[in-house]
Amino acid sequence: MAATADERLEAFCAFFNKLDKSCTTELYRFYTPDVLFIDPLHRIEGARALEGYFATLYENVTACRFTFHERQISGDQAFTTWTMSLTHPRLDGGREIQVDGCSHLTFAEDGRVVRHRDYFDAGALLYERLPLLGGAIRLVKKRIDG
């Protein structure tokens, strides 16, 4: 008997909260081999490519956790809002960064995710946190905001 959408989403959120460089091979339990993953910075096709992406991404991360908020499910579609807390030695002087986002997931019949799209402010995560570029972006934002 297949898991309900609620169980699938809860299991996915629990897995994502434990994801680090030591468990990227666990992706195959939650993603189909032909998964499509999209975020503001990347478009990745296939579970093998996604495993490589996460392994590289988490290689230098000091800490990363997600606090999941609202969840909406309709058929094979699910949405969840989240706050990511990330600590990386090259971003913001190694201080913890918090970025809000939303994930849109499409589940396959076997309960795994076949499509995963994340929405978040790439500037708040990355560009504003880089030593030289960050100052320039903050200056531009101040001028726009008046």
CSV table of C-alpha atoms in Angstrom, one decimal:
chain,number,residue,atom,x,y,z
A,1,MET,CA,0.0,0.0,0.0
A,2,ALA,CA,1.4,3.4,-1.0
A,3,ALA,CA,2.0,6.1,1.6
A,4,THR,CA,-0.4,9.0,1.7
A,5,ALA,CA,0.7,12.3,0.4
A,6,ASP,CA,0.9,13.6,4.0
A,7,GLU,CA,3.2,10.8,5.0
A,8,ARG,CA,5.3,11.3,1.9
A,9,LEU,CA,5.7,15.0,2.5
A,10,GLU,CA,6.5,14.5,6.2
A,11,ALA,CA,9.1,11.9,5.4
A,12,PHE,CA,10.6,14.1,2.7
A,13,CYS,CA,10.8,17.1,5.2
A,14,ALA,CA,12.4,14.8,7.9
A,15,PHE,CA,15.0,13.5,5.4
A,16,PHE,CA,15.8,17.0,4.1
A,17,ASN,CA,16.4,18.2,7.7
A,18,LYS,CA,19.0,15.4,8.2
A,19,LEU,CA,20.7,15.9,4.8
A,20,ASP,CA,24.4,16.5,5.0
A,21,LYS,CA,27.6,15.3,3.2
A,22,SER,CA,27.4,11.9,4.8
A,23,CYS,CA,24.0,10.9,3.5
A,24,THR,CA,23.7,12.1,0.0
A,25,THR,CA,23.3,8.5,-1.3
A,26,GLU,CA,20.0,8.4,0.6
A,27,LEU,CA,18.5,10.7,-2.1
A,28,TYR,CA,17.5,7.6,-4.1
A,29,ARG,CA,15.0,6.7,-1.4
A,30,PHE,CA,13.2,10.1,-1.9
A,31,TYR,CA,13.8,11.0,-5.6
A,32,THR,CA,13.1,9.1,-8.8
A,33,PRO,CA,16.0,8.4,-11.1
A,34,ASP,CA,14.8,11.0,-13.6
A,35,VAL,CA,14.0,13.7,-11.0
A,36,LEU,CA,14.1,17.3,-12.2
A,37,PHE,CA,15.4,19.7,-9.5
A,38,ILE,CA,15.3,23.5,-10.0
A,39,ASP,CA,16.2,26.3,-7.8
A,40,PRO,CA,17.1,30.0,-8.5
A,41,LEU,CA,20.8,29.0,-9.2
A,42,HIS,CA,20.6,25.5,-10.8
A,43,ARG,CA,18.6,23.1,-13.0
A,44,ILE,CA,19.6,19.5,-12.4
A,45,GLU,CA,18.3,16.5,-14.2
A,46,GLY,CA,18.6,13.0,-12.8
A,47,ALA,CA,19.2,11.6,-9.3
A,48,ARG,CA,22.9,10.9,-10.0
A,49,ALA,CA,23.5,14.5,-10.9
A,50,LEU,CA,21.5,15.7,-7.9
A,51,GLU,CA,23.5,13.5,-5.6
A,52,GLY,CA,26.7,15.1,-7.0
A,53,TYR,CA,25.2,18.6,-6.6
A,54,PHE,CA,24.3,18.0,-2.9
A,55,ALA,CA,27.6,16.3,-2.2
A,56,THR,CA,29.5,19.4,-3.5
A,57,LEU,CA,27.1,21.8,-1.9
A,58,TYR,CA,27.4,20.2,1.6
A,59,GLU,CA,31.2,19.6,1.3
A,60,ASN,CA,32.1,22.9,3.0
A,61,VAL,CA,28.9,23.6,4.9
A,62,THR,CA,29.4,23.8,8.7
A,63,ALA,CA,25.6,23.4,9.5
A,64,CYS,CA,22.4,23.4,7.6
A,65,ARG,CA,18.9,22.9,8.9
A,66,PHE,CA,15.3,23.6,7.7
A,67,THR,CA,12.4,24.7,9.7
A,68,PHE,CA,9.3,23.7,7.8
A,69,HIS,CA,6.2,25.8,8.2
A,70,GLU,CA,2.9,25.5,6.2
A,71,ARG,CA,2.3,22.5,4.0
A,72,GLN,CA,-0.3,22.1,1.3
A,73,ILE,CA,-1.1,18.9,-0.6
A,74,SER,CA,-3.4,18.3,-3.5
A,75,GLY,CA,-3.2,15.0,-5.3
A,76,ASP,CA,0.5,14.4,-6.3
A,77,GLN,CA,1.4,18.1,-5.8
A,78,ALA,CA,2.8,19.5,-2.5
A,79,PHE,CA,4.0,22.8,-1.3
A,80,THR,CA,5.9,23.6,1.9
A,81,THR,CA,7.3,26.9,3.1
A,82,TRP,CA,10.5,26.8,5.1
A,83,THR,CA,13.3,28.8,6.7
A,84,MET,CA,16.8,27.5,6.0
A,85,SER,CA,19.5,28.2,8.6
A,86,LEU,CA,23.0,27.8,6.9
A,87,THR,CA,26.5,28.3,8.2
A,88,HIS,CA,29.3,28.3,5.6
A,89,PRO,CA,32.8,29.6,6.2
A,90,ARG,CA,32.8,31.6,3.0
A,91,LEU,CA,29.5,33.3,3.5
A,92,ASP,CA,28.8,36.2,5.8
A,93,GLY,CA,32.1,35.6,7.7
A,94,GLY,CA,30.9,32.1,8.8
A,95,ARG,CA,27.9,33.5,10.7
A,96,GLU,CA,24.5,31.7,10.4
A,97,ILE,CA,22.4,32.9,7.6
A,98,GLN,CA,18.6,32.5,7.5
A,99,VAL,CA,16.7,32.5,4.2
A,100,ASP,CA,12.9,31.9,3.7
A,101,GLY,CA,11.7,29.8,0.8
A,102,CYS,CA,9.1,27.5,-0.6
A,103,SER,CA,9.3,24.0,-2.2
A,104,HIS,CA,7.0,22.7,-4.9
A,105,LEU,CA,7.1,18.9,-5.1
A,106,THR,CA,5.5,16.5,-7.5
A,107,PHE,CA,5.3,12.9,-6.3
A,108,ALA,CA,5.5,9.9,-8.6
A,109,GLU,CA,3.2,6.9,-8.1
A,110,ASP,CA,5.8,5.1,-6.1
A,111,GLY,CA,5.9,8.0,-3.5
A,112,ARG,CA,9.2,9.5,-4.5
A,113,VAL,CA,9.7,13.0,-5.8
A,114,VAL,CA,9.9,13.3,-9.6
A,115,ARG,CA,10.0,17.1,-9.6
A,116,HIS,CA,11.4,19.5,-7.0
A,117,ARG,CA,11.4,23.3,-7.4
A,118,ASP,CA,12.7,25.6,-4.8
A,119,TYR,CA,11.8,29.3,-4.6
A,120,PHE,CA,14.0,31.7,-2.5
A,121,ASP,CA,15.9,34.9,-2.8
A,122,ALA,CA,19.3,34.0,-4.2
A,123,GLY,CA,20.6,37.4,-3.3
A,124,ALA,CA,19.8,36.9,0.4
A,125,LEU,CA,21.4,33.5,0.4
A,126,LEU,CA,24.5,34.1,-1.7
A,127,TYR,CA,25.2,37.4,-3.5
A,128,GLU,CA,24.6,39.7,-0.5
A,129,ARG,CA,26.9,37.4,1.7
A,130,LEU,CA,30.0,37.6,-0.5
A,131,PRO,CA,32.7,40.1,0.7
A,132,LEU,CA,32.9,42.5,-2.3
A,133,LEU,CA,29.7,41.8,-4.1
A,134,GLY,CA,27.6,41.9,-1.0
A,135,GLY,CA,28.4,45.5,-0.1
A,136,ALA,CA,27.6,46.7,-3.7
A,137,ILE,CA,24.2,44.9,-3.6
A,138,ARG,CA,23.3,46.3,-0.2
A,139,LEU,CA,24.2,49.8,-1.5
A,140,VAL,CA,22.0,49.4,-4.5
A,141,LYS,CA,19.1,48.0,-2.4
A,142,LYS,CA,19.3,51.0,-0.1
A,143,ARG,CA,19.1,53.4,-3.0
A,144,ILE,CA,16.1,51.6,-4.4
A,145,ASP,CA,14.3,51.6,-1.1
A,146,GLY,CA,14.9,55.3,-0.8
